[in-house]
Tab-separated table of N, CA, C and O in Angstrom:
chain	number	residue	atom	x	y	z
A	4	UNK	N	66.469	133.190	149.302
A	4	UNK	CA	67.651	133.493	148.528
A	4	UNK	C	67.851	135.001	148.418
A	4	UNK	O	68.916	135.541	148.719
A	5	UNK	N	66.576	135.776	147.889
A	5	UNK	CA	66.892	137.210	147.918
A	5	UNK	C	67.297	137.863	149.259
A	5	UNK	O	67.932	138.916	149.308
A	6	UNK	N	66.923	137.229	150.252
A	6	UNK	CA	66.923	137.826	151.797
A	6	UNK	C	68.456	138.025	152.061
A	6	UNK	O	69.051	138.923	152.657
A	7	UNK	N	68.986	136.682	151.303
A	7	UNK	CA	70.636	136.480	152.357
A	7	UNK	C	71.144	137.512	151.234
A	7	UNK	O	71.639	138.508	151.762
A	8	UNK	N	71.157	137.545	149.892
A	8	UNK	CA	71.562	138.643	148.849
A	8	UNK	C	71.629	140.063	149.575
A	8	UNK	O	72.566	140.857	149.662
A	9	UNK	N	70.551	140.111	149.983
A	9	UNK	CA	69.725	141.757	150.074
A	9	UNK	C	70.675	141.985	151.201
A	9	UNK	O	71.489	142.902	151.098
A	10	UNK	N	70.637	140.929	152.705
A	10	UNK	CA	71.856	141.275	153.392
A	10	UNK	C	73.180	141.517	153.316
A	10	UNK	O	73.803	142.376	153.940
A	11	UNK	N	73.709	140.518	152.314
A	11	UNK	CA	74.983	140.903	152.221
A	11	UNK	C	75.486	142.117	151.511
A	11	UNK	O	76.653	142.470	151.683
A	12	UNK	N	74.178	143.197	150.230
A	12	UNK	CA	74.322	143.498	149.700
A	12	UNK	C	74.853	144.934	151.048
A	12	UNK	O	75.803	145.712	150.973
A	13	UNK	N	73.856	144.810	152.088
A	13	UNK	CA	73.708	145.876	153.034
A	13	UNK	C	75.131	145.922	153.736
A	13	UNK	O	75.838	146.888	154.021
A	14	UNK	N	75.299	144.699	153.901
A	14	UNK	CA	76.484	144.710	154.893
A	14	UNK	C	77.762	145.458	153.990
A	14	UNK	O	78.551	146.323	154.370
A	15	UNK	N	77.669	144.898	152.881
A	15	UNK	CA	79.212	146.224	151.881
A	15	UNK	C	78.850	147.205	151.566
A	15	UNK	O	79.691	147.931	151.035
A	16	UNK	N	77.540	147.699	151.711
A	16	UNK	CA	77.138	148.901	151.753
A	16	UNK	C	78.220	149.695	153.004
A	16	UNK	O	79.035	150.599	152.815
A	17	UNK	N	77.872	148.982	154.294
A	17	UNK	CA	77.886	149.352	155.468
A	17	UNK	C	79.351	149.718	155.775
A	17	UNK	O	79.870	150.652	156.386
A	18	UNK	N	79.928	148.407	154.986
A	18	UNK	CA	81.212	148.470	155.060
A	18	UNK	C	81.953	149.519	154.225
A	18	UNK	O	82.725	150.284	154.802
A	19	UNK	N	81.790	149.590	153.067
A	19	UNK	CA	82.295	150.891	152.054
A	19	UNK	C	81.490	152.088	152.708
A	19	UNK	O	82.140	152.923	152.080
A	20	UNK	N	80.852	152.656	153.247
A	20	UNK	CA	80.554	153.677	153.692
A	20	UNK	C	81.239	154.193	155.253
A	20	UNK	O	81.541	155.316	155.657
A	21	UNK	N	81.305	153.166	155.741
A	21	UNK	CA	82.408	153.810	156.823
A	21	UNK	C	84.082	153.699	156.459
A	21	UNK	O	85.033	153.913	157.211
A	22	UNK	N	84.078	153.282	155.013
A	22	UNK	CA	85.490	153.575	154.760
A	22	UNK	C	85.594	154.926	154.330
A	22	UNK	O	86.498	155.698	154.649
A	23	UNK	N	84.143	155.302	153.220
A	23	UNK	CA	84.263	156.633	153.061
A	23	UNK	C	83.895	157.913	153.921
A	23	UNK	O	84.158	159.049	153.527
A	24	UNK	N	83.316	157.666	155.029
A	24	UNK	CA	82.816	158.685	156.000
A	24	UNK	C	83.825	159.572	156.029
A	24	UNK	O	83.550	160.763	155.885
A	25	UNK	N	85.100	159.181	156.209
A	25	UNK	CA	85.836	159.926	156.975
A	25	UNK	C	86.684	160.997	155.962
A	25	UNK	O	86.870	162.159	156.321
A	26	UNK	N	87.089	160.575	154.895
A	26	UNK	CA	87.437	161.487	154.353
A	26	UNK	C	86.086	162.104	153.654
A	26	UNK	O	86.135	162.512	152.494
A	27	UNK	N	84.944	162.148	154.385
A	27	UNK	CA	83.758	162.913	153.916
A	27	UNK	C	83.463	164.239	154.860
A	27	UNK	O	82.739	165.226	154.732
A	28	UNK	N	84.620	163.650	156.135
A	28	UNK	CA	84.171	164.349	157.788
A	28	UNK	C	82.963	163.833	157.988
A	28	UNK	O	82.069	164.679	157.996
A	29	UNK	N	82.649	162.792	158.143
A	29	UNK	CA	81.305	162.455	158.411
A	29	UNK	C	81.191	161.478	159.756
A	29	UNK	O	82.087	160.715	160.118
A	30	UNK	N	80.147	161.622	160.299
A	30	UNK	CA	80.231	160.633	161.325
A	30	UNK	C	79.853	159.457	161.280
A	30	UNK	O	79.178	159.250	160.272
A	31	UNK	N	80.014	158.374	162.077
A	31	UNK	CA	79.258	156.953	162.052
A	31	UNK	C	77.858	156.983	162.023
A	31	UNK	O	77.092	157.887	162.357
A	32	UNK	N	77.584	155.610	161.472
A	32	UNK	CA	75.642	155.323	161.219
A	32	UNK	C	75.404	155.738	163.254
A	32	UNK	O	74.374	156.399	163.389
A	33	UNK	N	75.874	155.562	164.162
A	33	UNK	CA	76.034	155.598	165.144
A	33	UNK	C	75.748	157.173	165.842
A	33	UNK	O	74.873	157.358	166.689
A	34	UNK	N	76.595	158.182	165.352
A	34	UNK	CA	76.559	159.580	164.986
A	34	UNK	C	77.393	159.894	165.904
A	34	UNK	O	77.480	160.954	166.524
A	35	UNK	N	78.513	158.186	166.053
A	35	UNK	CA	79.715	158.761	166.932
A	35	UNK	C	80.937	158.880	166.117
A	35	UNK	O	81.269	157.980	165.345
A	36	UNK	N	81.633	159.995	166.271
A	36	UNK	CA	83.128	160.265	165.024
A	36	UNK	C	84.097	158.861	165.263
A	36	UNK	O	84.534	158.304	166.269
A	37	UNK	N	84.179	158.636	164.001
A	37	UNK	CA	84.846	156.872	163.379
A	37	UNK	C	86.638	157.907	163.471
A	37	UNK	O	87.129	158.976	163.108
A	38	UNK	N	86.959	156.767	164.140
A	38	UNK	CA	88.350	156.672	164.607
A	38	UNK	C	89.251	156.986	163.226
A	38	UNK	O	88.815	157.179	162.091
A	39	UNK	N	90.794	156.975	163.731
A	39	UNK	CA	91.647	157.235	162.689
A	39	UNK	C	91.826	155.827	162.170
A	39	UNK	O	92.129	155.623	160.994
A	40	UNK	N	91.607	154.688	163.199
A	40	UNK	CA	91.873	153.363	162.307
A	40	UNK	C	90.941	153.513	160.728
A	40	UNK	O	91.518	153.523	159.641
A	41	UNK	N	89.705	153.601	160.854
A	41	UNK	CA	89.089	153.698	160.148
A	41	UNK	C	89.423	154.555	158.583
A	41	UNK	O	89.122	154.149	157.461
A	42	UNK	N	90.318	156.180	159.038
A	42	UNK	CA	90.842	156.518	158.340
A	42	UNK	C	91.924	155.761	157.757
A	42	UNK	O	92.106	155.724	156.540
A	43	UNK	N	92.550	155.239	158.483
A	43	UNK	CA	94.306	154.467	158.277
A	43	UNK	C	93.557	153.409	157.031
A	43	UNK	O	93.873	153.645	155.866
A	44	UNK	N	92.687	152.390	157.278
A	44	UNK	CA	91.978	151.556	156.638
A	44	UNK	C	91.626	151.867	154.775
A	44	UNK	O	91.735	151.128	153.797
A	45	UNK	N	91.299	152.921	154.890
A	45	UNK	CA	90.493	153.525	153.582
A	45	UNK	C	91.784	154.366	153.044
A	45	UNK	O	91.543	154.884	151.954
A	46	UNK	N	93.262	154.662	153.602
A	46	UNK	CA	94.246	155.126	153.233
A	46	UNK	C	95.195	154.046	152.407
A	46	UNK	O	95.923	154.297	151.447
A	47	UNK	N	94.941	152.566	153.164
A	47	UNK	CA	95.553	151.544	152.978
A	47	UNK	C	95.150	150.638	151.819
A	47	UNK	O	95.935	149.860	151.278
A	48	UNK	N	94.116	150.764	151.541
A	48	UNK	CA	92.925	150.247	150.475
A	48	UNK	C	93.198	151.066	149.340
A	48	UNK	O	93.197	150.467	148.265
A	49	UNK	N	93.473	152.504	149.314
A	49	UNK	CA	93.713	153.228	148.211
A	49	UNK	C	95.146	152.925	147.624
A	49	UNK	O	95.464	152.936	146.434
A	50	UNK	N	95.835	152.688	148.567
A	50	UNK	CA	97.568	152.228	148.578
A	50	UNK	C	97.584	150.529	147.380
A	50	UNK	O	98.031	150.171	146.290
A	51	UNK	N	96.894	150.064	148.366
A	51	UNK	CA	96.689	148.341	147.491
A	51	UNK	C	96.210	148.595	146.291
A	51	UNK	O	96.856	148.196	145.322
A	52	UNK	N	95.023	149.287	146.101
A	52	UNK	CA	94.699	149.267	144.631
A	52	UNK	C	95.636	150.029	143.511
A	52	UNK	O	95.607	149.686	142.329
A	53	UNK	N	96.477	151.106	144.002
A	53	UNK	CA	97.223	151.957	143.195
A	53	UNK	C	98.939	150.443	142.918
A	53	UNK	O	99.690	150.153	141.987
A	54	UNK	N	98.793	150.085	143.999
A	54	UNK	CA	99.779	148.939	143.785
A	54	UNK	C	99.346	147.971	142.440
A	54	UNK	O	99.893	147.879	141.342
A	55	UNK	N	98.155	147.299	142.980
A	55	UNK	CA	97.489	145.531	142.327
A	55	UNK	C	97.126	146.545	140.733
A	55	UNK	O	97.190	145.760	139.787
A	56	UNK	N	96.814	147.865	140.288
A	56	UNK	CA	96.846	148.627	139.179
A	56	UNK	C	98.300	148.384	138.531
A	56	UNK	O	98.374	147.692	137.515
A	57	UNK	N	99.351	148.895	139.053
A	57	UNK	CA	100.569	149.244	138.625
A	57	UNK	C	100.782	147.733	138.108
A	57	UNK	O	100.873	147.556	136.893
A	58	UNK	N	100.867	146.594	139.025
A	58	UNK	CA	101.186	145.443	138.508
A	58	UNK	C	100.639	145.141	137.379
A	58	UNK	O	101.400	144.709	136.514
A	59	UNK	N	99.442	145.251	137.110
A	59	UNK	CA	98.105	144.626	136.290
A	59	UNK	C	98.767	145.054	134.881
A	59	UNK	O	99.062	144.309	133.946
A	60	UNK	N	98.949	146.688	134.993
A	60	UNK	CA	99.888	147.387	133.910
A	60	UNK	C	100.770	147.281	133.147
A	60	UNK	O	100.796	147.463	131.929
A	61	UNK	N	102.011	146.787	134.288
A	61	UNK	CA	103.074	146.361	133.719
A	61	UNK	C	103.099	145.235	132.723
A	61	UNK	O	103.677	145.238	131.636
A	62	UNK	N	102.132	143.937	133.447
A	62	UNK	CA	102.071	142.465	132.715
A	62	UNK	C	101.993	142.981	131.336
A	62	UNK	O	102.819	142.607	130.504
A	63	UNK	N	100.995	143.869	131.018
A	63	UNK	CA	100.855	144.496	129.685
A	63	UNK	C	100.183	143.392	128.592
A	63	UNK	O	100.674	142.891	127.580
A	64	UNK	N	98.504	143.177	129.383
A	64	UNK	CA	98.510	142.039	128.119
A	64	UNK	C	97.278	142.475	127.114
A	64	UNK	O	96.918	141.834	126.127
A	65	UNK	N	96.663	143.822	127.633
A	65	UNK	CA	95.650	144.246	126.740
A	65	UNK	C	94.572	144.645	127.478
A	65	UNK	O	93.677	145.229	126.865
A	66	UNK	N	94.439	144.452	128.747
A	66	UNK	CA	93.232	144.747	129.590
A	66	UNK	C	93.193	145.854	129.233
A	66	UNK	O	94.028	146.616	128.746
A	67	UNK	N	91.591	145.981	129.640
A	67	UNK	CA	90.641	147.843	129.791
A	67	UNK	C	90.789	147.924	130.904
A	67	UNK	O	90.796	147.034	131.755
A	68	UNK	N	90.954	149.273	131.023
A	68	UNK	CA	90.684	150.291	132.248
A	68	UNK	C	89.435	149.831	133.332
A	68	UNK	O	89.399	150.115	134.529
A	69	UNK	N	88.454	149.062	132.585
A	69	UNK	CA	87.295	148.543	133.659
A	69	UNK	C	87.870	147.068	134.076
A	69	UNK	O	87.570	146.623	135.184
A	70	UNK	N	88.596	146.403	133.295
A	70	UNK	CA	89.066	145.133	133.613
A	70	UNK	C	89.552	145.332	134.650
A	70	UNK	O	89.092	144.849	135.684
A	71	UNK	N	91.032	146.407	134.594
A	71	UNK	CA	91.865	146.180	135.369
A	71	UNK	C	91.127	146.479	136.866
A	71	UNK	O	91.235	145.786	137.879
A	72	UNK	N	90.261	147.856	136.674
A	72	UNK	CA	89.524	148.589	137.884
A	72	UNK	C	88.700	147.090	138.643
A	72	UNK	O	88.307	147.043	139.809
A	73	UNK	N	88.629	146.346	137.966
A	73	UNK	CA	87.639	145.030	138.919
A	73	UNK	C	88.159	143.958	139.680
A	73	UNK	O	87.699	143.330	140.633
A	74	UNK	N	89.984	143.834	138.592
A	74	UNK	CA	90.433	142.761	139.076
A	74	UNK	C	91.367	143.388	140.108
A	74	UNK	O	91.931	142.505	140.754
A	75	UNK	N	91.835	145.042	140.601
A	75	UNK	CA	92.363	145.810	141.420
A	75	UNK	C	91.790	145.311	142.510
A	75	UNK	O	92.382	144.767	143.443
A	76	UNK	N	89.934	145.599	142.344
A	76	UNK	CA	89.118	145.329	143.299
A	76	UNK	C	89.101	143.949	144.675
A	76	UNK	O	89.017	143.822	145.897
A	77	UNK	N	89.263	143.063	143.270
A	77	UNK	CA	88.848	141.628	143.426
A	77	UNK	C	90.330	141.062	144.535
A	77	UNK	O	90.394	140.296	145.496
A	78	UNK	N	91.441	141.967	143.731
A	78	UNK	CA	92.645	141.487	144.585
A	78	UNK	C	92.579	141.831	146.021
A	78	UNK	O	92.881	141.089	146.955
A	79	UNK	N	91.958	143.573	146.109
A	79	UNK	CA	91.831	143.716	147.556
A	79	UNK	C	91.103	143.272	148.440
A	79	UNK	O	91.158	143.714	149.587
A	80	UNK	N	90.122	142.126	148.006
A	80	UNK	CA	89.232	141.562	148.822
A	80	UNK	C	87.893	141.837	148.607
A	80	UNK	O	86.963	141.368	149.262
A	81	UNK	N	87.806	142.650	147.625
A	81	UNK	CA	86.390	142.705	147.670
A	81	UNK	C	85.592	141.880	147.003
A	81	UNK	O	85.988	141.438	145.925
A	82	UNK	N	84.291	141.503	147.522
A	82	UNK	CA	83.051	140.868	146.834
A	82	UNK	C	82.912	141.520	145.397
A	82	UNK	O	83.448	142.587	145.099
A	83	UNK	N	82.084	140.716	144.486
A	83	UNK	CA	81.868	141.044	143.214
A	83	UNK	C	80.414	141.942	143.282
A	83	UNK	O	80.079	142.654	142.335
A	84	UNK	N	79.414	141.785	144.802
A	84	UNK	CA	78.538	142.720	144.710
A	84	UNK	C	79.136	144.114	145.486
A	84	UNK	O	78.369	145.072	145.386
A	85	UNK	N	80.472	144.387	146.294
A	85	UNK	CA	80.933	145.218	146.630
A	85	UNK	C	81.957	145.900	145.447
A	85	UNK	O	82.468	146.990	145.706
A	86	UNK	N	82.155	145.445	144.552
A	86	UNK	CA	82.846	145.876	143.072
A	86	UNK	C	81.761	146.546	142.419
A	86	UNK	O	82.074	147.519	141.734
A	87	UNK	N	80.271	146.158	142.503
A	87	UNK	CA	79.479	146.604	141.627
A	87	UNK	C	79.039	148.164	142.349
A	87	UNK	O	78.836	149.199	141.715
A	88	UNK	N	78.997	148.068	143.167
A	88	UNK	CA	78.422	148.877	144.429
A	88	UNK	C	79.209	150.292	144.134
A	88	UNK	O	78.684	151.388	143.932
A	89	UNK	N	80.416	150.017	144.160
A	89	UNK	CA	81.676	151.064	144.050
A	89	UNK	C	81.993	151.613	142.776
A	89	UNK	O	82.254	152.796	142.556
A	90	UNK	N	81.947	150.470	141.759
A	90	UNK	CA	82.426	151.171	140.505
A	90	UNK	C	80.488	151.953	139.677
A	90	UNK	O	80.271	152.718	138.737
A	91	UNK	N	79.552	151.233	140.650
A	91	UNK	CA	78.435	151.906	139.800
A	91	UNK	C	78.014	151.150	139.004
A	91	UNK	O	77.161	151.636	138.262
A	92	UNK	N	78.390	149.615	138.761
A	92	UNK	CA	77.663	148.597	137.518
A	92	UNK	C	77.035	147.371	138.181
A	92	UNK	O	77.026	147.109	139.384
A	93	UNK	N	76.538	146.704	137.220
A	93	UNK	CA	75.699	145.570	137.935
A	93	UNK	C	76.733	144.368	137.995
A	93	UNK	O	77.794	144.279	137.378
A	94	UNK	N	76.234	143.564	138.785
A	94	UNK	CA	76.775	142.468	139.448
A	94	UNK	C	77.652	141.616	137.917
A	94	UNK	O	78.768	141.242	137.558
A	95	UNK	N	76.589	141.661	137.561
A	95	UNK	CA	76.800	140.691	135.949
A	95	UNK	C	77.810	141.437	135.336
A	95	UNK	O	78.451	140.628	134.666
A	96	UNK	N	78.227	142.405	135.227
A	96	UNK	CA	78.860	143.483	134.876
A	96	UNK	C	80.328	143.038	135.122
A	96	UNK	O	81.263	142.760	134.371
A	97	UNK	N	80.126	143.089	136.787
A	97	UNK	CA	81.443	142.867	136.970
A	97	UNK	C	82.223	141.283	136.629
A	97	UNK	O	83.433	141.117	136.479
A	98	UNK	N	80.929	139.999	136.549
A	98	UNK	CA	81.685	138.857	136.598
A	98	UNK	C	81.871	138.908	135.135
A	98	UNK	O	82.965	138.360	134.997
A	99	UNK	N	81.465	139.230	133.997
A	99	UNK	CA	81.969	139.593	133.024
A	99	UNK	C	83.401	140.021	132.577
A	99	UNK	O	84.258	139.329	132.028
A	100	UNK	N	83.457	141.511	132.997
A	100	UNK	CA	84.674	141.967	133.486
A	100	UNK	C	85.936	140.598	133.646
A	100	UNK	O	86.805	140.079	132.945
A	101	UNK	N	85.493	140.487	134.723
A	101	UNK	CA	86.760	139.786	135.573
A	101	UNK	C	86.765	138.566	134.564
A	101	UNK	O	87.900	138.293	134.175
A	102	UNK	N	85.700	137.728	134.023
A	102	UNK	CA	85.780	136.529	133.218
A	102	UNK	C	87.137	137.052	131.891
A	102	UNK	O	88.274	136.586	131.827
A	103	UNK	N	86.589	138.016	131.065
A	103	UNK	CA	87.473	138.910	129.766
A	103	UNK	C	88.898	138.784	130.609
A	103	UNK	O	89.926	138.159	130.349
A	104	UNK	N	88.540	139.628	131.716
A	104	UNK	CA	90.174	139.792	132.081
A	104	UNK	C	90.888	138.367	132.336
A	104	UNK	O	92.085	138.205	132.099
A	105	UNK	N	90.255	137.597	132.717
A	105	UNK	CA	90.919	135.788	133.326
A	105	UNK	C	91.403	135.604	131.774
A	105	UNK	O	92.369	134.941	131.397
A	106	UNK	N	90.400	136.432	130.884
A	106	UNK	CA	90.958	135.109	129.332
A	106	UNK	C	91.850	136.005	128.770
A	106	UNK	O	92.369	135.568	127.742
A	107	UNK	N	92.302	137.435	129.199
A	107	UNK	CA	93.688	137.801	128.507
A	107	UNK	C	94.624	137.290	129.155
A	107	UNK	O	95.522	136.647	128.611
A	108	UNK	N	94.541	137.532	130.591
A	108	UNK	CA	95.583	137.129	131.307
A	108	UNK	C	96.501	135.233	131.462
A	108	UNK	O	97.442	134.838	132.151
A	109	UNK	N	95.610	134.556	130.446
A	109	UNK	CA	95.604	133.242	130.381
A	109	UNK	C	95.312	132.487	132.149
A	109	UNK	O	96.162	131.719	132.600
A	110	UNK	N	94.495	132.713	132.679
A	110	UNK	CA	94.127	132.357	133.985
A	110	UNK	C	92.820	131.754	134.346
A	110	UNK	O	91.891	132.069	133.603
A	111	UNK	N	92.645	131.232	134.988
A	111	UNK	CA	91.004	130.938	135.418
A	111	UNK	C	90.729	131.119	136.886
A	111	UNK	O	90.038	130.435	137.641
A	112	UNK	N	91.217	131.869	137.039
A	112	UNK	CA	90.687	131.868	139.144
A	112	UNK	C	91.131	132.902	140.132
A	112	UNK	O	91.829	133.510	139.320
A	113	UNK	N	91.248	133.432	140.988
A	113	UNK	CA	91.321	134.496	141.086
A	113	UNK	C	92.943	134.044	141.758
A	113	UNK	O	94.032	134.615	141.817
A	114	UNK	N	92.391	132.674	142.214
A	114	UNK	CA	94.215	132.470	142.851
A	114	UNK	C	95.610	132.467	141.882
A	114	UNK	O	96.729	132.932	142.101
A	115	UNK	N	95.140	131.855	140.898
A	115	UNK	CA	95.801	132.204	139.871
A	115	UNK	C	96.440	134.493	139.596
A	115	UNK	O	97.288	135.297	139.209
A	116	UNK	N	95.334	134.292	140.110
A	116	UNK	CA	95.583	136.493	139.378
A	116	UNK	C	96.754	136.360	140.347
A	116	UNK	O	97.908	136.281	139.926
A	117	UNK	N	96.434	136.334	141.725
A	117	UNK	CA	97.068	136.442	142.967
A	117	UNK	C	98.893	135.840	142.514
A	117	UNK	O	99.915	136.525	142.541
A	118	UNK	N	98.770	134.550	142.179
A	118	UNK	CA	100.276	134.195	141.884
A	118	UNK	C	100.512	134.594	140.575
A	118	UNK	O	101.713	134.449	140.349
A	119	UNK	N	99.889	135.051	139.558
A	119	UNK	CA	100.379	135.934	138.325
A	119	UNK	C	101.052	136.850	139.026
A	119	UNK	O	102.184	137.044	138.584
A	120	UNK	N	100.767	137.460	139.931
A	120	UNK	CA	101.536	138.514	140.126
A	120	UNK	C	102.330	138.637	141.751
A	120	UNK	O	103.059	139.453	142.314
A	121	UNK	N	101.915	137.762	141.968
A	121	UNK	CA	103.281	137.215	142.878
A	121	UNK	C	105.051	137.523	142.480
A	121	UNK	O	105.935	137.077	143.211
């Protein structure tokens, strides 16, 4: 059980770090320079979350600033151990989070967040 954890934990490691390489100037685990897709990617991700924020906002139902920052997350696809990874908190942390935020928002699921704000 810890093995497949520990991997996946690596693999959004792997993955959030070549989103940030580039606006780091940094090169790939590889130590070959990561393409502009790569840039375009981590440009597009900043775009979605400043969006799935603005919405979250408007609804106006009482969320925190960490609520909203998880369920931003959660909309763009990310894992709840790639939420923890990024914002700096533990796993539990975040399903917390996102649980508080499901019970202002009167919701239970993430598909639900998704057509809330549809």
């Amino acid at each position: 059980m810890y093995e497949h954890l520990s991997q996946s934990i690596a693999r959004e490691v792997l993955r959030l770090a070549l989103q940030i390489a580039p606006t780091l100037g940094q090169a790939s685990p590889g130590g070959q320079a990561i393409s502009g897709d790569a840039e375009a990617t981590a440009r597009s991700k900043d775009t979605s979350l400043r969006f799935y924020r603005q919405r979250l906002l408007a609804l106006d139902r009482g969320l925190t600033g960490r609520e909203i920052d998880v369920c931003t997350r959660a909309l763009a696809g990310m894992t709840a151990e790639g939420i923890a990874l990024e914002l700096e908190i533990k796993k539990s942390s975040v399903v917390t989070y996102r649980k508080r935020a499901y019970e202002r928002l009167g919701i239970s699921s993430q598909h639900e967040l998704f057509r809330l704000l549809a």
